[in-house]
Coordinates of C-alpha atoms (C1' of nucleotides) in Angstrom, one line a residue:
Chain A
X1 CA 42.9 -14.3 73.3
X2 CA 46.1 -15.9 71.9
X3 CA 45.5 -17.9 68.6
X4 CA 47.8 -20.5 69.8
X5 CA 49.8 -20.4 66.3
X6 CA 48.2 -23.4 65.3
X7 CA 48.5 -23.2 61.7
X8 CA 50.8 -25.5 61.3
X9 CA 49.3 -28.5 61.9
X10 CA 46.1 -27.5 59.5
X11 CA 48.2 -27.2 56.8
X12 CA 50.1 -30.3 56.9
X13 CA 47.0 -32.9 57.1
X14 CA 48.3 -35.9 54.9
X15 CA 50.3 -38.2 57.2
X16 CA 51.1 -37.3 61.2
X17 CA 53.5 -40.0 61.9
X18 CA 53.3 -38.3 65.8
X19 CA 51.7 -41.1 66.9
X20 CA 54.0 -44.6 67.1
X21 CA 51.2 -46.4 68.8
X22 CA 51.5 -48.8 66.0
X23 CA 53.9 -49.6 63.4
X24 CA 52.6 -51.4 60.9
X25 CA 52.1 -50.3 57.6
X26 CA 48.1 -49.0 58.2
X27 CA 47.6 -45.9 58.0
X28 CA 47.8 -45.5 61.4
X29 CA 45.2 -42.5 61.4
X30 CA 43.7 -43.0 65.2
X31 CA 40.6 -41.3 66.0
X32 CA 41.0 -38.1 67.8
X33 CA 38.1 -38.3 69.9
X34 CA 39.9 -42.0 71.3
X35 CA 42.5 -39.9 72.0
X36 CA 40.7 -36.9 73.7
X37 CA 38.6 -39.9 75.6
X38 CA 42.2 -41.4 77.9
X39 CA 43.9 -37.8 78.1
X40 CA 40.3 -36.6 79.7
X41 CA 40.1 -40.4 81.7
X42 CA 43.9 -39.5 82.4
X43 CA 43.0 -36.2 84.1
X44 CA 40.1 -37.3 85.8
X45 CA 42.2 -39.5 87.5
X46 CA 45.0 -38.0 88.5
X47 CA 42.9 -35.6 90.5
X48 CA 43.9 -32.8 87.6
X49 CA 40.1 -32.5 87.6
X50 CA 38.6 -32.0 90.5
X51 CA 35.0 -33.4 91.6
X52 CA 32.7 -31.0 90.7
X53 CA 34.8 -28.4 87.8
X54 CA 33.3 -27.8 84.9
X55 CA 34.8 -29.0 81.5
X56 CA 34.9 -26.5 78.7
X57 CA 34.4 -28.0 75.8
X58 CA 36.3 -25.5 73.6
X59 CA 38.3 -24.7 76.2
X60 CA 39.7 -28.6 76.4
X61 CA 39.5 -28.5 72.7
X62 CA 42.1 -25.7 72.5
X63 CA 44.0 -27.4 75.5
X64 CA 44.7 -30.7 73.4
X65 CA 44.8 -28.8 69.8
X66 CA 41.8 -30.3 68.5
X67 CA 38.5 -29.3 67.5
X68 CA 35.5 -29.4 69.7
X69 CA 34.0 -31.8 67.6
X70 CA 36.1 -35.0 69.0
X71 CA 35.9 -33.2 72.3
X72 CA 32.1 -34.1 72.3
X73 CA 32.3 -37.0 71.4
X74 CA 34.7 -38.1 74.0
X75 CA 32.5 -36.5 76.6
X76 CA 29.6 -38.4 75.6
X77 CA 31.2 -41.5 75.6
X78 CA 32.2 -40.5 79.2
X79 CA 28.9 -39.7 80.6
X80 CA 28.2 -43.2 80.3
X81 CA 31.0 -44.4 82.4
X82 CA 29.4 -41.9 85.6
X83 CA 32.5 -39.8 85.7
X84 CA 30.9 -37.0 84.2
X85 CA 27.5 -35.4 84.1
X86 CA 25.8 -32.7 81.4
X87 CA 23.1 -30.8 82.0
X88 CA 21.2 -30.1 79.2
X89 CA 22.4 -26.5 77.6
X90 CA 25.1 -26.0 80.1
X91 CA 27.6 -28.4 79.5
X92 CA 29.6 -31.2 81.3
X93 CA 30.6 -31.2 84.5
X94 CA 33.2 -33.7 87.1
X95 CA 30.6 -36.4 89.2
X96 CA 30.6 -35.1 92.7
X97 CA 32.6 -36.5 95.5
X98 CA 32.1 -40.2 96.4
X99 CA 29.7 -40.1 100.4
X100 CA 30.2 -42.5 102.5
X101 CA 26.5 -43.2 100.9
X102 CA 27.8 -43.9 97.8
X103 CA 30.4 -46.4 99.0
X104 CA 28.4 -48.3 101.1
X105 CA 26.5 -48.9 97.9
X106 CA 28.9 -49.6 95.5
X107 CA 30.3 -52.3 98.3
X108 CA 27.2 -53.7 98.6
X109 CA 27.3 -54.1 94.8
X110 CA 30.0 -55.7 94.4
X111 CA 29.2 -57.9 97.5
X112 CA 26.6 -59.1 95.3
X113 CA 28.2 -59.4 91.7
X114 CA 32.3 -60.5 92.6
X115 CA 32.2 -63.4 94.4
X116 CA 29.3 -64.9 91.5
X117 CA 32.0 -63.6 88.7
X118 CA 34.9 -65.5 90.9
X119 CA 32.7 -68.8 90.9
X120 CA 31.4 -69.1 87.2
X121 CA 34.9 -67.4 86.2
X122 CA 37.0 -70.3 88.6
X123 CA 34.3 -73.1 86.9
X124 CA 35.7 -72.3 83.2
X125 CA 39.4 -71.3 84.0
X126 CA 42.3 -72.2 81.5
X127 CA 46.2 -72.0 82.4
X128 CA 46.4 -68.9 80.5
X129 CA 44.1 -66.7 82.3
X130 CA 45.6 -68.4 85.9
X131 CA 48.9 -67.3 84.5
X132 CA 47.4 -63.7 84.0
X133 CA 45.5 -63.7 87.5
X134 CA 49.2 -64.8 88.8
X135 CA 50.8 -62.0 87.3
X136 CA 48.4 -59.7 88.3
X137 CA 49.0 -60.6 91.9
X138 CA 52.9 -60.7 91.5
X139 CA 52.5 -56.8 90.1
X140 CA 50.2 -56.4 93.0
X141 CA 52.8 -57.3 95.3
X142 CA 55.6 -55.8 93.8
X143 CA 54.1 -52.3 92.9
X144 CA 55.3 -49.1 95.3
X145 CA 53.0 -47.9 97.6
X146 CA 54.2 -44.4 98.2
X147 CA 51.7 -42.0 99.2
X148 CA 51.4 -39.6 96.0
X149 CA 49.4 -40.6 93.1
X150 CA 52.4 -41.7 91.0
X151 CA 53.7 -43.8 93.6
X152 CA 50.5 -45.9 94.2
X153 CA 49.1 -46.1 90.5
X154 CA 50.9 -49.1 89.6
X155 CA 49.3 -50.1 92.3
X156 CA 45.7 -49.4 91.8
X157 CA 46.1 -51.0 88.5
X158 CA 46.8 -54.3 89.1
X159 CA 44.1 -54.1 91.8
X160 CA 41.8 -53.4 89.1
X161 CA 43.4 -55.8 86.6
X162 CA 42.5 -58.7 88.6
X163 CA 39.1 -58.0 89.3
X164 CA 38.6 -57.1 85.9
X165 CA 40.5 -60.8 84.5
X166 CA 37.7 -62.7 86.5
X167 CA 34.4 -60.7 85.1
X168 CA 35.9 -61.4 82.0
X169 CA 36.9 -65.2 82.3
X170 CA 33.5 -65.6 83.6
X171 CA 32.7 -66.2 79.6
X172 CA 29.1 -64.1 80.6
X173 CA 29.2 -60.7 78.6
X174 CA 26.8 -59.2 81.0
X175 CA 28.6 -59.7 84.5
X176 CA 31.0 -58.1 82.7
X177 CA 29.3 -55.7 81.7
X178 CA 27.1 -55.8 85.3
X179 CA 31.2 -54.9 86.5
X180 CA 32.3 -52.9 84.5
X181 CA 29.5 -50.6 85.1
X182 CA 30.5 -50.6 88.8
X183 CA 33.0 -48.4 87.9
X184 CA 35.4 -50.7 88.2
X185 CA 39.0 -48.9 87.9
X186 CA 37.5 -44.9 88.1
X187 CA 35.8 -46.1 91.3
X188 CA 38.5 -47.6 93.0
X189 CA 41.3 -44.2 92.0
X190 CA 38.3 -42.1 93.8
X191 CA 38.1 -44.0 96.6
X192 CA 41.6 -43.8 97.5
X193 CA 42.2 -40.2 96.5
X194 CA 43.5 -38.1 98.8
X195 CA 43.6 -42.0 101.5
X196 CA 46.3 -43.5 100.0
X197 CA 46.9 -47.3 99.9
X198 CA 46.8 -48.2 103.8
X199 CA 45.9 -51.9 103.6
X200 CA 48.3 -53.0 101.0
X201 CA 49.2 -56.0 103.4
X202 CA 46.2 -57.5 104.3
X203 CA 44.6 -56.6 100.5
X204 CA 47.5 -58.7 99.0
X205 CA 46.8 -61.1 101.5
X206 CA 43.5 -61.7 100.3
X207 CA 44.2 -61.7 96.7
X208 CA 46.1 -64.4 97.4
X209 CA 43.8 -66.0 98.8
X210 CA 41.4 -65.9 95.9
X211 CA 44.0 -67.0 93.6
X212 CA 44.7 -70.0 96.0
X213 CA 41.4 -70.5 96.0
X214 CA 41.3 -71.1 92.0
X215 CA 44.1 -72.8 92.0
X216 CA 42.6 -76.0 93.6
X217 CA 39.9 -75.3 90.9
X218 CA 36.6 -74.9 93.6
X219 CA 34.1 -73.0 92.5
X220 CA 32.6 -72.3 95.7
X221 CA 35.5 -71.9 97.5
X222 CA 36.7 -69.0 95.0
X223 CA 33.5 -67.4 95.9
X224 CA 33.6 -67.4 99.3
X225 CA 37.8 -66.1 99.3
X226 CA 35.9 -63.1 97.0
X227 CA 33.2 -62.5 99.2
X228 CA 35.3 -62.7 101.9
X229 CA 37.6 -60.1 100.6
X230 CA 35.3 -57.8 99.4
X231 CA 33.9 -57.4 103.1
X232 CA 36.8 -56.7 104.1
X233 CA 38.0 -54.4 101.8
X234 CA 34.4 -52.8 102.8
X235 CA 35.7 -53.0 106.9
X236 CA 38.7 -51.7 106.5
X237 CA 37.6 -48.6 103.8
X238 CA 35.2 -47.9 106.7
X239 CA 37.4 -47.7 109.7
X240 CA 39.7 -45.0 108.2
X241 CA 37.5 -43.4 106.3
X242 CA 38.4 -39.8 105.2
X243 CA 36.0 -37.3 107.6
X244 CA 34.0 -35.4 104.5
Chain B
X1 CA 6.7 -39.8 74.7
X2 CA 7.0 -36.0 74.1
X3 CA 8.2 -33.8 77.5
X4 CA 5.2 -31.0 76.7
X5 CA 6.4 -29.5 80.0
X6 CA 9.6 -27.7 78.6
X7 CA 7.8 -24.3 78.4
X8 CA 9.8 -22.6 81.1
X9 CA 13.1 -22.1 78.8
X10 CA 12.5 -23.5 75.8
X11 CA 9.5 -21.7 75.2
X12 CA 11.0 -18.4 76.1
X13 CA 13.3 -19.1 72.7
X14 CA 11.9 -16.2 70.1
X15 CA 12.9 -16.1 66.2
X16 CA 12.5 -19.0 65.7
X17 CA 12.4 -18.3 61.7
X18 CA 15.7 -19.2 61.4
X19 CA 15.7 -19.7 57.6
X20 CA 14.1 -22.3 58.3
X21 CA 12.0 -22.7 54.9
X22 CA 12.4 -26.3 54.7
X23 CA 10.1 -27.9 56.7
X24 CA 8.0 -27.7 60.2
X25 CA 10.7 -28.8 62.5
X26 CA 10.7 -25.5 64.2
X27 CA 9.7 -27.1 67.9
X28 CA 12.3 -29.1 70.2
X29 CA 14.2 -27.0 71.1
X30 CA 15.8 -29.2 73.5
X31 CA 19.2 -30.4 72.7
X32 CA 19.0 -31.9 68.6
X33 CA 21.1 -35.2 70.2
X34 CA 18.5 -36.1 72.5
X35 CA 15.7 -36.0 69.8
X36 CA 17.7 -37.7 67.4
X37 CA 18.8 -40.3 70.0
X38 CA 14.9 -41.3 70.7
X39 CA 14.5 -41.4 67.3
X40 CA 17.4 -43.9 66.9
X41 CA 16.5 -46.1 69.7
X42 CA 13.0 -45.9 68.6
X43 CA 14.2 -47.6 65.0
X44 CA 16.1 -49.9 66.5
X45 CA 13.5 -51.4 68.6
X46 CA 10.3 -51.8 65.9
X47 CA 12.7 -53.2 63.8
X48 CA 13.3 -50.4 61.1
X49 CA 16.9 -51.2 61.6
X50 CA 17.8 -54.5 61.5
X51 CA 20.6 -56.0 62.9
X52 CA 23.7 -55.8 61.5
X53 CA 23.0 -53.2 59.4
X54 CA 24.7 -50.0 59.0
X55 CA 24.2 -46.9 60.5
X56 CA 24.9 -44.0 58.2
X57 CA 25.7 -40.8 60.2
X58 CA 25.2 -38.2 57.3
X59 CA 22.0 -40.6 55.8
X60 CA 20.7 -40.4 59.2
X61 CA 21.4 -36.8 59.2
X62 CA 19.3 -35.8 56.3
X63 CA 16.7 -38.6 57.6
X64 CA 16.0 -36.3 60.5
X65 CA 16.8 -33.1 58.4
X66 CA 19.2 -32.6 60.6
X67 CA 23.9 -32.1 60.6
X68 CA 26.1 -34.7 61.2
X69 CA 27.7 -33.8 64.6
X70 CA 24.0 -34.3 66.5
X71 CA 24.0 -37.8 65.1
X72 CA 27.3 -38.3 65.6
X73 CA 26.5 -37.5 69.6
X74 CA 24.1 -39.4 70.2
X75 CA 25.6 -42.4 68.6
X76 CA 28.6 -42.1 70.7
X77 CA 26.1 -42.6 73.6
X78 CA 24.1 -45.5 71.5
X79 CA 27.6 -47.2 71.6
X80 CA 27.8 -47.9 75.4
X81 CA 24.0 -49.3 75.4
X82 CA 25.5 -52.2 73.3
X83 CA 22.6 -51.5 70.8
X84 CA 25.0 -50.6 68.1
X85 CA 28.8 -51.4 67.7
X86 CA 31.6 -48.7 66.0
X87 CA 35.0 -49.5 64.6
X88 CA 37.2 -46.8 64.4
X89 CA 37.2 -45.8 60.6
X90 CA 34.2 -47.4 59.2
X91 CA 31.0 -46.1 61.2
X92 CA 28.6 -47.8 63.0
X93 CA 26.6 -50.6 62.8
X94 CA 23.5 -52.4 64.6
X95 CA 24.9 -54.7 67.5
X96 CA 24.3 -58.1 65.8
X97 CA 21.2 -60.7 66.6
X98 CA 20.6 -62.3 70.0
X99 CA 22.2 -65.9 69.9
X100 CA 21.4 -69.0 72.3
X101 CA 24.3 -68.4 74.1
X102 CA 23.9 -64.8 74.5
X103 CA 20.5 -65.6 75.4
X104 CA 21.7 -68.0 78.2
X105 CA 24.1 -65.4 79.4
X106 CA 21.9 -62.7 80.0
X107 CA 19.4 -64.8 81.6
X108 CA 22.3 -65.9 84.3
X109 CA 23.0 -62.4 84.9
X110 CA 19.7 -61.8 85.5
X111 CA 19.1 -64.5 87.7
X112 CA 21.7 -62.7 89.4
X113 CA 21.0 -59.0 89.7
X114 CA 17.3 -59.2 89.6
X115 CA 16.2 -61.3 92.9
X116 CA 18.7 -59.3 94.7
X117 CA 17.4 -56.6 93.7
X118 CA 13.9 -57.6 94.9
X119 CA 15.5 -58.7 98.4
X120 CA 16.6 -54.9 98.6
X121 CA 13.7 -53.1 97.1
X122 CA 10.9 -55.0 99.7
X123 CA 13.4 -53.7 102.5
X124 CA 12.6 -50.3 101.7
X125 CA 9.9 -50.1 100.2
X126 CA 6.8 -47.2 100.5
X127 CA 3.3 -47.3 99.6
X128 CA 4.1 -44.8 96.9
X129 CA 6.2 -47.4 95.2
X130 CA 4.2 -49.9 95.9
X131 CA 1.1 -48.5 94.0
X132 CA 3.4 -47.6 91.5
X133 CA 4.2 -52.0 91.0
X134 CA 0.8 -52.4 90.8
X135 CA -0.2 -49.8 88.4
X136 CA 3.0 -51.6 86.6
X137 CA 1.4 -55.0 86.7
X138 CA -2.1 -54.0 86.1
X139 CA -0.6 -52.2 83.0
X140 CA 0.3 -55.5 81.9
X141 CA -2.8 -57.4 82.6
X142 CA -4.5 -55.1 80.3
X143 CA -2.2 -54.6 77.6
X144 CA -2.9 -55.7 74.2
X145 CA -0.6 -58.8 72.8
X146 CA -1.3 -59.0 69.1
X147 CA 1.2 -60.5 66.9
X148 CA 2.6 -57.1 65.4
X149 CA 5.0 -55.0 67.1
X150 CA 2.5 -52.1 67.7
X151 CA 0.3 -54.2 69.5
X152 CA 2.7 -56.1 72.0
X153 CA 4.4 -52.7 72.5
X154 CA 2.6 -51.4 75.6
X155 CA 3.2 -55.3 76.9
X156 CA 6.9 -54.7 77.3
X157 CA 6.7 -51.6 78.2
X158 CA 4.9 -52.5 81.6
X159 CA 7.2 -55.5 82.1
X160 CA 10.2 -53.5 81.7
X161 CA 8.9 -51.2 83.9
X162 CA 7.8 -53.4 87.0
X163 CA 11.2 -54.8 86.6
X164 CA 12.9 -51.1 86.4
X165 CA 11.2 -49.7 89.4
X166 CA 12.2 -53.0 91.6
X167 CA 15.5 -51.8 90.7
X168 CA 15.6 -48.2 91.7
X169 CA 13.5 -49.3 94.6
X170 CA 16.6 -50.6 96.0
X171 CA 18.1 -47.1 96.6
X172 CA 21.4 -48.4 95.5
X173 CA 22.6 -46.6 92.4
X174 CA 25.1 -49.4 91.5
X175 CA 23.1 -52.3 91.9
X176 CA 20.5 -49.9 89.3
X177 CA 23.2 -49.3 87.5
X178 CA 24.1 -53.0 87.3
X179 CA 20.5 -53.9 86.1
X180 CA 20.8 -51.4 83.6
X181 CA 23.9 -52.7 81.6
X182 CA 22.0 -55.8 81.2
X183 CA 19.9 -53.8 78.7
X184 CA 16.8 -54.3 79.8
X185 CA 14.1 -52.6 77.7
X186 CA 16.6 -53.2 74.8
X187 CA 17.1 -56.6 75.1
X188 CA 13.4 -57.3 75.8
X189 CA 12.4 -56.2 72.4
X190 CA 15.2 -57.8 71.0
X191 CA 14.2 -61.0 72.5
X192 CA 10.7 -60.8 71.3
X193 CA 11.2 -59.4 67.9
X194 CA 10.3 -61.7 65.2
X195 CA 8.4 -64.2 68.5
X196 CA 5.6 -62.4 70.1
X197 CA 4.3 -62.7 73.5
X198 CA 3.6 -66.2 73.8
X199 CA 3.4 -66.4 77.5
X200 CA 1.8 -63.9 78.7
X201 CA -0.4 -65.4 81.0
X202 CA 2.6 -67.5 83.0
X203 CA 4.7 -64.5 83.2
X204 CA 1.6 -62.6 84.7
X205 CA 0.4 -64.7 87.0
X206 CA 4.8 -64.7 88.1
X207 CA 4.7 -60.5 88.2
X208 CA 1.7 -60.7 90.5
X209 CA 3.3 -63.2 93.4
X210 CA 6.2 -60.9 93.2
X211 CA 4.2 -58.5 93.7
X212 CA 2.3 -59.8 96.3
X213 CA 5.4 -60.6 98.5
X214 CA 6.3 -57.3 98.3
X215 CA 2.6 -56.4 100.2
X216 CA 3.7 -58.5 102.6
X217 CA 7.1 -57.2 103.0
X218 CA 9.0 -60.2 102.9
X219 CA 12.5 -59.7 101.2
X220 CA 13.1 -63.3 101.4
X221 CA 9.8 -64.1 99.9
X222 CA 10.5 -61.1 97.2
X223 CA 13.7 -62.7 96.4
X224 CA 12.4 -65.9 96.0
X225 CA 9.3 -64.9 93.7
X226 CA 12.0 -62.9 91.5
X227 CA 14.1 -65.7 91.3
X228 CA 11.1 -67.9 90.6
X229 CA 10.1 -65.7 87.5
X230 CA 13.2 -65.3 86.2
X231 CA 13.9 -69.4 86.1
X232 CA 10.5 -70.2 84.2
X233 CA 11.2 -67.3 81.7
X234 CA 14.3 -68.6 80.9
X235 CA 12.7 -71.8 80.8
X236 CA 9.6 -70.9 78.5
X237 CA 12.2 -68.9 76.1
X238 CA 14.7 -72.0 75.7
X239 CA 11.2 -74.2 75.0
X240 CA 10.0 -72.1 71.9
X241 CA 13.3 -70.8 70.8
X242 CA 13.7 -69.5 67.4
X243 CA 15.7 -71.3 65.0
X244 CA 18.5 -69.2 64.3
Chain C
dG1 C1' 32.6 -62.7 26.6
dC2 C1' 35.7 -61.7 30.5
dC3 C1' 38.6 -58.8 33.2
dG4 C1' 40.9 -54.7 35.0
dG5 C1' 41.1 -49.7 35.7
dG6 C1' 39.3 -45.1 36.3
dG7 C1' 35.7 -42.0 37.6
dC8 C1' 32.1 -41.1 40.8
dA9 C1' 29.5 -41.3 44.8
dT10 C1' 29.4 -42.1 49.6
dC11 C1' 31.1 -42.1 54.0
dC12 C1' 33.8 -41.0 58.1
dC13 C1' 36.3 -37.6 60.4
dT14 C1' 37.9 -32.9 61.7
dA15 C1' 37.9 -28.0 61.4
dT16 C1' 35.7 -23.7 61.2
dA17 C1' 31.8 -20.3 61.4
dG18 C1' 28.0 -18.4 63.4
dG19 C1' 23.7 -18.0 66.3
dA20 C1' 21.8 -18.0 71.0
dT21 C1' 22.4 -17.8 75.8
dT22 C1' 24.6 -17.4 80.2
dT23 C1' 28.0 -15.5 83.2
dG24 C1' 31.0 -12.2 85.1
dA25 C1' 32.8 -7.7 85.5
dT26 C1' 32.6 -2.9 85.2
dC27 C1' 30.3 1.2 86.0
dA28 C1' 26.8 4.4 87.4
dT29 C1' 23.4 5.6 90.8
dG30 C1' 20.7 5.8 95.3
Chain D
dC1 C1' 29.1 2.0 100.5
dA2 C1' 25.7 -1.0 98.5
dT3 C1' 23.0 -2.3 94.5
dG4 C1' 21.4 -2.8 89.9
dA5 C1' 22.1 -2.4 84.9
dT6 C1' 24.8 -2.9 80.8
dC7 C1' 28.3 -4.8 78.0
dA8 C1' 31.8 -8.2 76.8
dA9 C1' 33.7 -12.6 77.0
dA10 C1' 32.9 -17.3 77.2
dT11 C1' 30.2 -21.2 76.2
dC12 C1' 27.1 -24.5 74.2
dC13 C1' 25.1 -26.0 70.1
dT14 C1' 24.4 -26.7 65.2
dA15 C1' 25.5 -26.2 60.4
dT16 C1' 28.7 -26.3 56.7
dA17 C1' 33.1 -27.3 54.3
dG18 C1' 36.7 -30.1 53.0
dG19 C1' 40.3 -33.9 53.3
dG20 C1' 41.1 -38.7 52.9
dA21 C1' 39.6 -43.4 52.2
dT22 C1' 36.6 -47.0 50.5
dG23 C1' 33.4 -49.2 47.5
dC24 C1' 30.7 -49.4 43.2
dC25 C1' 29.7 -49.0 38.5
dC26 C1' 30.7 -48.2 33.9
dC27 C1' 33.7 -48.8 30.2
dG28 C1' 37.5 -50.0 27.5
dG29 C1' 40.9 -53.6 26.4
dC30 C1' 42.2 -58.5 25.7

DNA sequence: GCCGGGGCATCCCTATAGGATTTGATCATG
DNA sequence: CATGATCAAATCCTATAGGGATGCCCCGGC
């Protein structure tokens, strides 16, 4: 229908300062699809997209004024990640809802993988990446908890900011990457879609408890403050669980 | 390696003359990126592309007779296999060669993953799967393991296999998904290239007692056995490591 | 002989065009 | 009123074109 007078910016190629991600004097020519790749992870979590839409291609690349060709590519860096599925000729499509199946599994999962990260990652730490954990666990505490998505972002980040500091101070690329390919941040905004943060208390609770735990520099007792609050993280998800 | 059984839509494609006078690549008409995405992981794992080495997306393009923005696809989804690394304006390039360390790493994540995964997998398991591990293991016992590349082929292919179906066995998706970042077939060729099977008849003779704790349907005795095998690979690769 | 600059080729990246197919709506008919 | 067919719009997929940047090689000057 409507061209979307777009002519302008195919014209004027040579320098698009638009971007001040970076200041210094390289060309600071980002790729698009990068670009395409956090506004779509943006949308996905925000609940913009719900589970189950389609995504146009050319329809997403005349949303964000770029051609379908970074579009693409963006989306097939994003099937990876299990936020999105393509079928074969037909195109991409938002990864169904999250059962109670499914989160039974992914806590079993991490049951298995987080309290190993937390003991090789506690057996290796430096003062640096305490400091980091620290912080993480001050933002933790200090983040509002309000019940729209806005309000409890903040939140859900440093959540996943700590979790993600120990698979990576583990100094093993592939628990990280064994992590990572939990989900790991996109998991965690599903889960509490449409719940909320309930648990705030007793989850900050427990973080500290982990940190405590690497504090005193114990391995094993590290582990056992993960495992412990991963099962109940698991409990709690369980007993108010959203009737689907 | 070929799907012959696409004859339902695919086949129902007419005109296929296309001014197409170039060449005989009228057939697949499945999505170009897939094709051209086995073709890549195909070169990467008998050694055509060597690591380190660029990846060109037009000279792959004309390789496979074929445009840029296929390539370009299914490189994007190469990229979160860890086979092959991209920085932002200068292309891609083969992920670079296995070190000790990364060696070491992988086989800790492993030791990891893999005997839980056997716990999980005995739990559940049916006679259909079942048949399916032996067929896996007897595959293996009857493979060739010349020194070349074509002849150890079918090898890793059975062991990659066994291992695969022990992990989607388990009925957990993340726990599958887990196993599956650590690269399995991947890194098993990548481990090998350049060594050959040297142990064949150790790491058989470890397959079959995991194999036959699973007939007794033992989890406990699974997990053991996995962890078992997984130790005394580690432990035969260290002894005859190359000298990188 | 040695060194620096310009032309040339290559490459990545994005946009645009067009073929093939599916989907949805509109309209005609039993 | 219900149902089926036809047409148009949308969509996916691939190819092609062109802009910008980088590297290489040849060649002229010192």
């Amino acid at each position: 229908m409507q061209k979307a007078s777009n002519g302008t910016r195919a014209g004027s190629r040579p320098d698009d300062q638009t971007g001040d991600r970076r200041g210094s004097r390289t060309v600071n020519r980002q790729v698009l699809a990068d670009h395409v790749y956090e506004e779509l992870l943006a949308s996905l979590m925000d609940g913009r997209l719900e589970p189950g839409a389609a995504i146009s291609i050319d329809g997403t690349a005349r949303e964000l004024d770029v051609s379908p060709t970074p579009v693409r590519e963006a989306l097939a860096r994003l099937e990876h990640t299990g936020m999105v599925r393509r079928v074969a000729l037909k195109g991409y499509r938002v990864a169904p809802v999250f059962t109670r199946e499914d989160f039974a599994e992914l806590m079993e999962a991490r049951l298995v993988i987080e309290p190993v990260n937390a003991r090789l990652a506690c057996a290796r730490l430096t003062p640096e990446r305490l400091a980091e954990l620290e912080q993480a666990v001050s933002d933790l505490k200090s983040a509002p908890r309000g019940p729209s998505f806005a309000e409890y972002k903040d939140y859900l980040e440093a959540d996943e900011r700590f979790h993600q500091l120990i698979a990576q101070q583990t100094g093993n690329q592939f628990m990280a990457a064994a992590y990572a390919a939990l989900g790991g941040q996109v998991q965690r905004f599903r889960l509490f879609g449409g719940v909320g943060i309930t648990d705030a208390e007793y989850a900050i609770a427990e973080h500290q408890s982990v940190l405590d735990a690497f504090s005193t520099g114990d391995p094993e007792k590290a582990e056992a403050a993960m495992a412990d609050h991963v099962q109940k993280v698991r409990a709690r998800a369980i007993a108010d669980a959203p009737a689907d």
